[in-house]
Tab-separated table of C-alpha atoms in Angstrom:
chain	number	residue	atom	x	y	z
A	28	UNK	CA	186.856	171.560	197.484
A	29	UNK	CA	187.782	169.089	194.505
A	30	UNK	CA	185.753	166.677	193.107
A	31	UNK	CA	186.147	163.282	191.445
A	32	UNK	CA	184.958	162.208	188.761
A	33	UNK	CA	184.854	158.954	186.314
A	34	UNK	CA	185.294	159.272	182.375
A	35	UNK	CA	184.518	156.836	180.170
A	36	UNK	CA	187.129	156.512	177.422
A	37	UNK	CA	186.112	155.343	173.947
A	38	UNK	CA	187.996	154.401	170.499
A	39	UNK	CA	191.705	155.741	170.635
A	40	UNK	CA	190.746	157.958	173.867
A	41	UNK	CA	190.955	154.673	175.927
A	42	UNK	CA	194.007	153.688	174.454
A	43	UNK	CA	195.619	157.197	174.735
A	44	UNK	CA	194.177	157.450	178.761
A	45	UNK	CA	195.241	153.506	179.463
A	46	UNK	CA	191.711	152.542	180.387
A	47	UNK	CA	188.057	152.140	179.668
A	48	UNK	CA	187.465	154.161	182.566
A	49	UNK	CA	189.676	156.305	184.354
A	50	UNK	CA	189.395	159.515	187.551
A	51	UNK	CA	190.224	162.518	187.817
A	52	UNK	CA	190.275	165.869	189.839
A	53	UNK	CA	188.491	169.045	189.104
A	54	UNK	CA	187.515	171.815	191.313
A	55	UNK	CA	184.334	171.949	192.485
A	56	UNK	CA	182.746	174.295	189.745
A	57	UNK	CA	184.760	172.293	187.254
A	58	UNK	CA	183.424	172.583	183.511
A	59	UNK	CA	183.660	170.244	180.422
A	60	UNK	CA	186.392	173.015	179.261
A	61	UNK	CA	187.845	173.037	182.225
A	62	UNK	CA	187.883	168.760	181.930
A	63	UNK	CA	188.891	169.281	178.600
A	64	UNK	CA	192.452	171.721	179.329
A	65	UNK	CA	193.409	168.903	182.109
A	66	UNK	CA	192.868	166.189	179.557
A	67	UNK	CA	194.989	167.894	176.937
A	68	UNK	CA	197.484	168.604	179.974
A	69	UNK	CA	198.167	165.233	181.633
A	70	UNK	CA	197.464	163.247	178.353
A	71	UNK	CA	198.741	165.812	175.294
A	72	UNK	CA	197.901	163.052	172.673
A	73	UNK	CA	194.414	163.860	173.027
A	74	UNK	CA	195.736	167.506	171.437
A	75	UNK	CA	196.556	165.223	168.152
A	76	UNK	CA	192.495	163.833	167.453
A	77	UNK	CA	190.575	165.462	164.865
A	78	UNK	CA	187.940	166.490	167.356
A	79	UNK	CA	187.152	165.648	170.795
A	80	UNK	CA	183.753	165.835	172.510
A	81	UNK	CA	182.578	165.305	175.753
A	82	UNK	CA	179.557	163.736	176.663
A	83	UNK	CA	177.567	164.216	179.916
A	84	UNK	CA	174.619	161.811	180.615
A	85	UNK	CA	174.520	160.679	176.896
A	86	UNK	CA	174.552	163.714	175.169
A	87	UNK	CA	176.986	165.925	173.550
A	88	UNK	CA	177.849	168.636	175.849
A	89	UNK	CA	179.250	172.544	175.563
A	90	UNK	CA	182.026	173.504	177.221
A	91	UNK	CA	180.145	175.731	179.620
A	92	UNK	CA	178.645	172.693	181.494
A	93	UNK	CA	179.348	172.544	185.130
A	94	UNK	CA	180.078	168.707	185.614
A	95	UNK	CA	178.909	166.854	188.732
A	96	UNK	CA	180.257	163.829	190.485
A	97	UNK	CA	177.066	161.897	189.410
A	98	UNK	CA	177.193	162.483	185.878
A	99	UNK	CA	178.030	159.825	183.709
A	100	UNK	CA	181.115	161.283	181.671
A	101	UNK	CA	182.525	160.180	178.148
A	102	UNK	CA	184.998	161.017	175.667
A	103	UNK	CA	184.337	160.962	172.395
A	104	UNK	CA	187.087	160.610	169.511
A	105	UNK	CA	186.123	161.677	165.974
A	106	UNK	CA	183.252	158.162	165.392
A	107	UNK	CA	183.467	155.702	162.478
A	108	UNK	CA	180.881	153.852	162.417
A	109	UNK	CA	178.821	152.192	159.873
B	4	UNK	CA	163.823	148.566	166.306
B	5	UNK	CA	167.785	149.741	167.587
B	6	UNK	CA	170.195	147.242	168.014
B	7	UNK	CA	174.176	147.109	169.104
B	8	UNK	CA	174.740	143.608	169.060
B	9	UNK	CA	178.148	141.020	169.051
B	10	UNK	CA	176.044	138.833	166.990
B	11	UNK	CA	175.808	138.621	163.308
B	12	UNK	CA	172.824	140.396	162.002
B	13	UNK	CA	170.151	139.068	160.599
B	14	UNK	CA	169.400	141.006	157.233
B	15	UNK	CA	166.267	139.595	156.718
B	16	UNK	CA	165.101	140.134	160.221
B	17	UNK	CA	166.211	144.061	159.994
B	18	UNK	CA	164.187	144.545	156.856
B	19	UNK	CA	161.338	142.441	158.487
B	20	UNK	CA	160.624	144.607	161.319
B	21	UNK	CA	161.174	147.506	158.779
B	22	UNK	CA	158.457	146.674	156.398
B	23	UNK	CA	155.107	147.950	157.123
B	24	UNK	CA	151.228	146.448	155.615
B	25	UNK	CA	150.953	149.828	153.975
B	26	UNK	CA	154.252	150.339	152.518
B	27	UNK	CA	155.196	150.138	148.760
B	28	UNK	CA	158.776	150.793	149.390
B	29	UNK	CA	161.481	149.334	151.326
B	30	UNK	CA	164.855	150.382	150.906
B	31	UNK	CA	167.732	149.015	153.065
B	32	UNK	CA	171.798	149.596	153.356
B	33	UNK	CA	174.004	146.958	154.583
B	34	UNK	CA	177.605	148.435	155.608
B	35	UNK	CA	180.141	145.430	155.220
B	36	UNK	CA	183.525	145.286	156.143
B	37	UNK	CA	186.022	145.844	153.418
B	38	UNK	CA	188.873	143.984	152.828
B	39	UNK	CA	191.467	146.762	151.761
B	40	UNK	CA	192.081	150.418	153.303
B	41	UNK	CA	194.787	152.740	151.987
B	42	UNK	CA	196.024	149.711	149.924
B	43	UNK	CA	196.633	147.786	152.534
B	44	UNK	CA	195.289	143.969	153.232
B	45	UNK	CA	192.595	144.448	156.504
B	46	UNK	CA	192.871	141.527	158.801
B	47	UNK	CA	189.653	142.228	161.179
B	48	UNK	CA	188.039	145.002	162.651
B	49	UNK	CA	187.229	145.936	166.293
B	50	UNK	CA	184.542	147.725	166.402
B	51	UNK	CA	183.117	149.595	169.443
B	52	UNK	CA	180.052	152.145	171.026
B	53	UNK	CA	179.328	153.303	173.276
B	54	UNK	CA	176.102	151.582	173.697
B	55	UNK	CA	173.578	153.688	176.199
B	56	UNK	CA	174.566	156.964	174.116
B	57	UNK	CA	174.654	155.026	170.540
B	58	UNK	CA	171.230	153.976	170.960
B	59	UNK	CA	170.454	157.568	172.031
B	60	UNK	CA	171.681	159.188	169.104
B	61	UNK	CA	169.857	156.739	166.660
B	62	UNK	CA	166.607	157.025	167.902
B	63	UNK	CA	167.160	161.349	167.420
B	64	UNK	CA	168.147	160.568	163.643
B	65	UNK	CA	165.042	158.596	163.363
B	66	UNK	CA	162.998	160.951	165.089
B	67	UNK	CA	164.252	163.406	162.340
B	68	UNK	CA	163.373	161.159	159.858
B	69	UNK	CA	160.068	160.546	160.809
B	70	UNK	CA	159.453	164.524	161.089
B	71	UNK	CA	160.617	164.993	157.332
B	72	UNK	CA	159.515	161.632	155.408
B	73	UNK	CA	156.416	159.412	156.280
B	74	UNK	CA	157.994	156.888	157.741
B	75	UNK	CA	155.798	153.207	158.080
B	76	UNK	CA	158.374	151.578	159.449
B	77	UNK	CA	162.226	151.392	160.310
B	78	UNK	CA	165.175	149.249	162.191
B	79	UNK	CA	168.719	149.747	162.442
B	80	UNK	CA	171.148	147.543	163.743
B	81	UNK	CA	175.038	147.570	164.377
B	82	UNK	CA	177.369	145.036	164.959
B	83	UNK	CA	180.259	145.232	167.895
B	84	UNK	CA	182.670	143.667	168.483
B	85	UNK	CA	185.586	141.974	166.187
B	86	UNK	CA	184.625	141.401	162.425
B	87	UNK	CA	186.553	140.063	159.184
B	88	UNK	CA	186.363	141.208	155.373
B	89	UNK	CA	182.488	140.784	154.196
B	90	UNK	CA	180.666	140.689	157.638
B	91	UNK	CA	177.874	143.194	157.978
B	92	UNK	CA	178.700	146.060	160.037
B	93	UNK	CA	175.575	148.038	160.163
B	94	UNK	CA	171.920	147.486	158.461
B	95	UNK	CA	169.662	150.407	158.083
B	96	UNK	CA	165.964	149.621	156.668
B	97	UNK	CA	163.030	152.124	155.928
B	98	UNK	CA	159.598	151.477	154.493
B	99	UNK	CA	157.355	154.302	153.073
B	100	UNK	CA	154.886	154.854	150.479
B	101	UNK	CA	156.739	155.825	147.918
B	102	UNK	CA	160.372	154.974	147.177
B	103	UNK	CA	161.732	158.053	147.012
B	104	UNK	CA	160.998	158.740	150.724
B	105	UNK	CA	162.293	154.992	151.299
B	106	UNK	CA	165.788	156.412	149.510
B	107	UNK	CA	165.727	159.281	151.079
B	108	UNK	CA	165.195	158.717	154.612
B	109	UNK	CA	167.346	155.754	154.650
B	110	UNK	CA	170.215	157.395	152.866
B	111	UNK	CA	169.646	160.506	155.901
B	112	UNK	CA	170.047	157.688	158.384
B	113	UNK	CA	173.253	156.315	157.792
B	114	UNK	CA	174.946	159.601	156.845
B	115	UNK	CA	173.782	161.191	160.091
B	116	UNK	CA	174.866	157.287	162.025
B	117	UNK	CA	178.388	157.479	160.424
B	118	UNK	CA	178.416	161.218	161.225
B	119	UNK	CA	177.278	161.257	164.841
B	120	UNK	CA	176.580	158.541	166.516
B	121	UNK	CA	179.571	157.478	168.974
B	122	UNK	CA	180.545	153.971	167.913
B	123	UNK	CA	184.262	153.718	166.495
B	124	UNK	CA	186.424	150.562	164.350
B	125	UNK	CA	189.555	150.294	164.660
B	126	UNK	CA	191.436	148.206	161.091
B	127	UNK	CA	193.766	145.915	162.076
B	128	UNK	CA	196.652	145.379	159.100
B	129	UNK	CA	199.513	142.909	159.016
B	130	UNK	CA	201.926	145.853	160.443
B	131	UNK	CA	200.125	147.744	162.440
B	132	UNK	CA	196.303	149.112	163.665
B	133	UNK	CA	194.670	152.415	163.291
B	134	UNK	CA	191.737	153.693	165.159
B	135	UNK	CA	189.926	155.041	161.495
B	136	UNK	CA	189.271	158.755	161.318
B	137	UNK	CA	191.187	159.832	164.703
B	138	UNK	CA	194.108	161.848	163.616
B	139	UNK	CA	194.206	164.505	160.767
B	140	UNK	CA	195.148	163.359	157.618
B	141	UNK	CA	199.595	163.484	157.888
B	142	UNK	CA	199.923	162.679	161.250
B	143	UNK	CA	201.549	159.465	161.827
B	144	UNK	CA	198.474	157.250	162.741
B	145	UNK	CA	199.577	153.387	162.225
B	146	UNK	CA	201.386	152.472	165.465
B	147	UNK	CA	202.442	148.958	166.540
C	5	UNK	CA	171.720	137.591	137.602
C	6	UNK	CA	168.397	138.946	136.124
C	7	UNK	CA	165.485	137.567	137.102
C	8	UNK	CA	161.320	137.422	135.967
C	9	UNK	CA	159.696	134.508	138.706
C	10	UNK	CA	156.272	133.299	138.931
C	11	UNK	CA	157.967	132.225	142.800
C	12	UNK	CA	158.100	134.050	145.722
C	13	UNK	CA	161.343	136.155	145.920
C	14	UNK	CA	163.768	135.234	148.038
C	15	UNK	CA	165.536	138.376	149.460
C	16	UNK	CA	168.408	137.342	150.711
C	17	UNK	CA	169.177	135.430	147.672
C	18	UNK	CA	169.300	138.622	145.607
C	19	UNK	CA	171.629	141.044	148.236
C	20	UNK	CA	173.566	137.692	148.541
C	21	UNK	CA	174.125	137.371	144.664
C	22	UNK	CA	174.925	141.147	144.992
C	23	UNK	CA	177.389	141.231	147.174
C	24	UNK	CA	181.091	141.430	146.171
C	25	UNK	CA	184.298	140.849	148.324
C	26	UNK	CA	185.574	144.436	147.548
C	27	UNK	CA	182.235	146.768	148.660
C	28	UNK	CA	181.569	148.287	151.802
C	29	UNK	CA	178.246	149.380	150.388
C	30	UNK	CA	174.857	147.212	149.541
C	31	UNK	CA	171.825	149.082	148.619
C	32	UNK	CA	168.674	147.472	148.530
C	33	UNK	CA	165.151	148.476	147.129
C	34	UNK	CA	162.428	146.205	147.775
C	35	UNK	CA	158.944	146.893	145.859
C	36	UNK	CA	155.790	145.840	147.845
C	37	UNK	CA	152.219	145.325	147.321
C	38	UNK	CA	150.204	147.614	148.777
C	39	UNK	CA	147.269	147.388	150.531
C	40	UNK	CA	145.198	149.992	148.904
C	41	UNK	CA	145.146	152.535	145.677
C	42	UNK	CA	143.170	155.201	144.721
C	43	UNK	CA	141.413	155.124	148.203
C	44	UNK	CA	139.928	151.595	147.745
C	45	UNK	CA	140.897	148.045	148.600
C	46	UNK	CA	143.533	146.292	146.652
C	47	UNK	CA	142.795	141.935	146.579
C	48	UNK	CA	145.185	141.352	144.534
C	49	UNK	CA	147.599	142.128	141.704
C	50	UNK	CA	148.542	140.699	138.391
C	51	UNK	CA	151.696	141.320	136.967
C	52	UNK	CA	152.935	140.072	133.648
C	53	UNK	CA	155.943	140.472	131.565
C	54	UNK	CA	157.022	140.585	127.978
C	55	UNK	CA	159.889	138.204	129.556
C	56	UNK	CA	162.627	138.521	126.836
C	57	UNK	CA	162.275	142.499	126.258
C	58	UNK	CA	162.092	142.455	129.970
C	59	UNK	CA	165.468	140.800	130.349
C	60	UNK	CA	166.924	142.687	127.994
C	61	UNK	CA	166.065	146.233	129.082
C	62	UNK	CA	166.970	145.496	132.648
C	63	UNK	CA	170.538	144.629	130.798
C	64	UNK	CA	170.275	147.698	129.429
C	65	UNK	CA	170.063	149.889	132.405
C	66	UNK	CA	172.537	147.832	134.196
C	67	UNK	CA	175.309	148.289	131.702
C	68	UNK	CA	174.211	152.477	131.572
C	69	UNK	CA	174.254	151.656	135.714
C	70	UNK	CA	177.757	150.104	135.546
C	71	UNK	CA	178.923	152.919	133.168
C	72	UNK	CA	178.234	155.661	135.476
C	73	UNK	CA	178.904	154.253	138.847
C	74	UNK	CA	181.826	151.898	139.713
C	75	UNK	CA	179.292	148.896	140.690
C	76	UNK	CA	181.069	145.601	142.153
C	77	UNK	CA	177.987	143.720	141.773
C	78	UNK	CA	173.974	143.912	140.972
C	79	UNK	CA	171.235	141.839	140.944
C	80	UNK	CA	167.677	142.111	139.968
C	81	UNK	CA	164.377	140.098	140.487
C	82	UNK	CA	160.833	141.021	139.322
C	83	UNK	CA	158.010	138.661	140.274
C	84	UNK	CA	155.117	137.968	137.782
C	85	UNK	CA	151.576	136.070	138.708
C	86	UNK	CA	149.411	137.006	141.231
C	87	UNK	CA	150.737	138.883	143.925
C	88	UNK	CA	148.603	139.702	147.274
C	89	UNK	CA	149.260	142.858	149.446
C	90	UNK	CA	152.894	142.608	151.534
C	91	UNK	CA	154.259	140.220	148.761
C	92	UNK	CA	157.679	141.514	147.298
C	93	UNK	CA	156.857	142.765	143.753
C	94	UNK	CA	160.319	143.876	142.900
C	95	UNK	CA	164.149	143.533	144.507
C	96	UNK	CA	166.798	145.605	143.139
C	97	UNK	CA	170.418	144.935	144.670
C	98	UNK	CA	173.908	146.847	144.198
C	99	UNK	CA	177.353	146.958	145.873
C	100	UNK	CA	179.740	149.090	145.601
C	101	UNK	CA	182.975	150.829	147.436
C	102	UNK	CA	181.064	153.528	148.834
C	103	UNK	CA	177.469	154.151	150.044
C	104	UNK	CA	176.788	157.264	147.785
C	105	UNK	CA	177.238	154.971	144.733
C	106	UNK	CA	175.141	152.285	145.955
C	107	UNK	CA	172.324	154.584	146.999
C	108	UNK	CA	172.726	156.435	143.184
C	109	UNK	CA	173.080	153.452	141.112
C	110	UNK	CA	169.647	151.408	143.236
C	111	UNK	CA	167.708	154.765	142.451
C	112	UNK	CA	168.655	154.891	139.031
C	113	UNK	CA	168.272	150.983	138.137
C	114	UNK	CA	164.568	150.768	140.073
C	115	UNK	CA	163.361	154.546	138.074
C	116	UNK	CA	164.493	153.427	134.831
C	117	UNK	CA	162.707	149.680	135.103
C	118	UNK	CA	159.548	151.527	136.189
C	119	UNK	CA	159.954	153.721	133.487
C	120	UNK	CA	161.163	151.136	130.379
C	121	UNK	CA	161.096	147.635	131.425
C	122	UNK	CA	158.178	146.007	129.647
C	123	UNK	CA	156.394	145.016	132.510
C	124	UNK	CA	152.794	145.669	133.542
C	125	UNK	CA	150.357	145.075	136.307
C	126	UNK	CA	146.757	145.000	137.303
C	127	UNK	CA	144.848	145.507	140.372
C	128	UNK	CA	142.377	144.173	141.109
C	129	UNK	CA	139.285	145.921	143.841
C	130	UNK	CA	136.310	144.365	144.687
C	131	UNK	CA	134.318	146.128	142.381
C	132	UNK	CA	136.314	146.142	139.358
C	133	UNK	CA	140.016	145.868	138.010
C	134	UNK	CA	142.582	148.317	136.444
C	135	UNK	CA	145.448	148.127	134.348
C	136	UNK	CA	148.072	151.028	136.290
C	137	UNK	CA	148.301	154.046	134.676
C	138	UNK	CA	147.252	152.341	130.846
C	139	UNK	CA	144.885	155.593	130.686
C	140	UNK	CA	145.265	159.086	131.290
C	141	UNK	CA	143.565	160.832	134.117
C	142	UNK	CA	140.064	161.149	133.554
C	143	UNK	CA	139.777	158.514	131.524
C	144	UNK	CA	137.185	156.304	132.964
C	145	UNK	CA	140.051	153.135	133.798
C	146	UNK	CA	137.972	150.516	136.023
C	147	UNK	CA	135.738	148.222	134.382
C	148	UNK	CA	134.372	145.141	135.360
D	1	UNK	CA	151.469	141.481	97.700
D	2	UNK	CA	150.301	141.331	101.768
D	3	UNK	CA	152.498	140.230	104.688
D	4	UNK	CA	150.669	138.485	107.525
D	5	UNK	CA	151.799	139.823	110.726
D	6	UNK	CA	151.901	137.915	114.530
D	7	UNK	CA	151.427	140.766	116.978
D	8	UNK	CA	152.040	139.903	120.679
D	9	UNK	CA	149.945	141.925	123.075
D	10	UNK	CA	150.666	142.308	126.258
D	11	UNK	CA	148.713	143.990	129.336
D	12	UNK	CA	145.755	146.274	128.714
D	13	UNK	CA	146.207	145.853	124.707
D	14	UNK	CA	145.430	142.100	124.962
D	15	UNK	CA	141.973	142.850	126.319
D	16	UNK	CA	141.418	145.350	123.378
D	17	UNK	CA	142.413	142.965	121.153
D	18	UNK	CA	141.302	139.885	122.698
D	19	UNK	CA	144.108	138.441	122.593
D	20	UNK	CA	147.710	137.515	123.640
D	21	UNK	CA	148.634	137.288	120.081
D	22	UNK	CA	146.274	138.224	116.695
D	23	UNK	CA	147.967	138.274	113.316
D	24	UNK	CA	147.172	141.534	110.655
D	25	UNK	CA	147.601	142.024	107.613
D	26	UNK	CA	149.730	144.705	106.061
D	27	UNK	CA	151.218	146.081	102.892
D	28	UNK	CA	154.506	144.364	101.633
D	29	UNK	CA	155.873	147.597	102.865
D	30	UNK	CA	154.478	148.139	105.775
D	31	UNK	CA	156.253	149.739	108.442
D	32	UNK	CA	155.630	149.907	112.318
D	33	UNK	CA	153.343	153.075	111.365
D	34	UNK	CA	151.266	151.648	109.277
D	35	UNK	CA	150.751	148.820	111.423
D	36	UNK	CA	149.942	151.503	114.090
D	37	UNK	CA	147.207	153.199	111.568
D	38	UNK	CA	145.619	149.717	110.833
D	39	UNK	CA	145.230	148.937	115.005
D	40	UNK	CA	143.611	152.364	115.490
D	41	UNK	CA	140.992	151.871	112.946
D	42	UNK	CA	140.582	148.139	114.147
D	43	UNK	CA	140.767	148.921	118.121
D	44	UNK	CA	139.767	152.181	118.600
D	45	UNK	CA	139.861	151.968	121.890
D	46	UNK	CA	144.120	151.634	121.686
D	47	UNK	CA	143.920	155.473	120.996
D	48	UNK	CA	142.524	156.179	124.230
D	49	UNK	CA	145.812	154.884	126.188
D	50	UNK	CA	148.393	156.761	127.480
D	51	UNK	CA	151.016	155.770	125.286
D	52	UNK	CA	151.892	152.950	122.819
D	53	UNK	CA	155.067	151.599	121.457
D	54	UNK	CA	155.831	149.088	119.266
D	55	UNK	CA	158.944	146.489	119.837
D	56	UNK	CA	160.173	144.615	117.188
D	57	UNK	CA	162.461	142.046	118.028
D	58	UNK	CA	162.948	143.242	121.714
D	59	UNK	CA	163.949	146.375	120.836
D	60	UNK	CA	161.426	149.951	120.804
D	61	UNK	CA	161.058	150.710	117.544
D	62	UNK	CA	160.269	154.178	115.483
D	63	UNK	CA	157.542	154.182	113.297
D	64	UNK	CA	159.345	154.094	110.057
D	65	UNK	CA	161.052	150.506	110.809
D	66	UNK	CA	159.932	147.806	107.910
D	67	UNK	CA	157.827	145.338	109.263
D	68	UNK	CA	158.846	141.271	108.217
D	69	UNK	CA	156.330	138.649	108.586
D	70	UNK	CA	159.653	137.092	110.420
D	71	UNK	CA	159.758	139.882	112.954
D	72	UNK	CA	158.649	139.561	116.673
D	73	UNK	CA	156.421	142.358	116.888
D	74	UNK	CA	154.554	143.562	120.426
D	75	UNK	CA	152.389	146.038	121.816
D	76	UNK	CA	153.556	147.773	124.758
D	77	UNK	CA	151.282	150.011	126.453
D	78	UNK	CA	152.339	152.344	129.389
D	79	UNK	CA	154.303	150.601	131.974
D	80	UNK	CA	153.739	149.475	135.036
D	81	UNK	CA	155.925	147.330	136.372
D	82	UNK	CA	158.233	147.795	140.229
């Protein structure tokens, strides 16, 4: 079983994916590394950032977290604010 | 008070709802938008957060402040959206009793804002734009 | 601009007159009257100034400021008179490139006027008044 | 020969010497010491502050400075200002 899920893209991730918010496949225990090696696969400019997180439900999130098709999901490029 | 707004800010308002009956101290840092970067003439800025998480991440910095100086009182607010050369970008304000706290704990603030929270600017140049702090220092990061 | 006012301070005046084109960075201390001291009411404050030592020592510490950090612009406003708890006592304003500096040079120009600027101020309880810190501890200080 | 001597006083000082400016007397070659002696024996009460400096002419002075009856002279007990 796949499931779908929605990323958010921020900053130069939303240039790099072509949209604000885009979909994609993962299997059904899909991880944030797991999100993270199809990223760098179907877009490798992400491979270029200084650092990439992920975020799940507004925080920062490990690579070990088993995503669900509920979650709210974000990338987040290196931030400059301020 | 946290704030991600499109509209100018307010300075005095920010240090306002900052300033407590019992402080002595206020101190407050206003970010403005430069009008050079890596010698080059900035046209505007885009700025942009990620607003549900932004607001997040603020109010843990200034739960961290409150745990390590005696906060009175405290407001942050950052601007969105496009800006040109001299706007305010970001206003941090802290009262306490004593100014050193005031320094401190607003200094803590915007070093931990520009270090974690996830809003991003993107400087827009007569030849070109850059997303500012994406790609390691080398690799080609101007692109038309 | 240097500034010793019998008026009410206008804030945004000062970080206005601060502000320069080139900074990204505006550091702000504001000095307020507090409500109590030493555990008792305060009513009110006096303040008064030897005005043209005043003026010159603030100059003082703003060209030692200026020497040590690369500041694009600076302004500083002490109120004299009677001052009631909340009033602004004191604004200091700097810009600069980079928030580091700003925060530095603020600090350094608001210790050093505490410390040199001929400048003094009395509160004023309701049983008694006290020149701050004219005695040393132990020193019976409140008379009426 | 005596110089007379304006002496601004500013803060706690001008209660002790009644005054937010009293002229003294001093020796032709007085210096900001001797004018220091001459308010401790008058005002005893100066020795009780903190601290005390002497300006002349907007500047701090050290205690071996001549004094001129020209001079702007002030008291300037601790501090306070901010």
């Amino acid at each position: 079983m796949m499931k779908t899920l929605k990323i958010k893209a921020f900053g130069i991730t939303r240039d790099i994916l072509g949209g604000r918010e885009v979909e994609l496949q993962l299997n059904e225990s899909g991880t944030v590394g797991d999100l993270r090696s199809q990223l760098s696969s179907t877009y490798p400019e992400v491979l270029q950032l200084k650092s990439l997180f992920i975020a799940v439900n507004n925080e920062y999130a490990d690579d070990h977290v088993v995503l669900n098709d509920t979650d709210e999901i974000a990338l987040i490029p290196p931030v400059s604010g301020g | 008070m946290i704030k991600i707004t499109e509209k100018p800010i307010d300075v005095q308002k920010v240090i306002d709802t900052a300033t407590s009956l019992g402080a002595g101290a206020v101190n407050v840092f206003i970010g403005t938008v430069r009008n050079t970067a890596h010698g080059k003439n900035v046209l505007w800025l885009e700025y942009e957060a990620y607003e549900s998480m932004a607001v997040a991440e603020i109010r843990k910095i200034i739960d961290e402040a409150s745990h390590r100086w005696p906060l009175l009182g405290w407001a942050v607010s950052h601007r969105v959206g496009t800006l040109k050369p001299t706007e305010v970008s970001v206003v941090v304000a802290v009262s306490a009793p004593h100014r050193r706290e005031s320094f401190e704990a607003c200094q803590f603030i915007i070093d931990s804002l520009k270090a974690k929270v996830p809003i991003w600017k993107k400087e827009v140049f007569e030849d070109g734009e850059e997303w500012v702090s994406a790609r390691p220092e080398g690799v080609s990061a101007t692109y038309n």
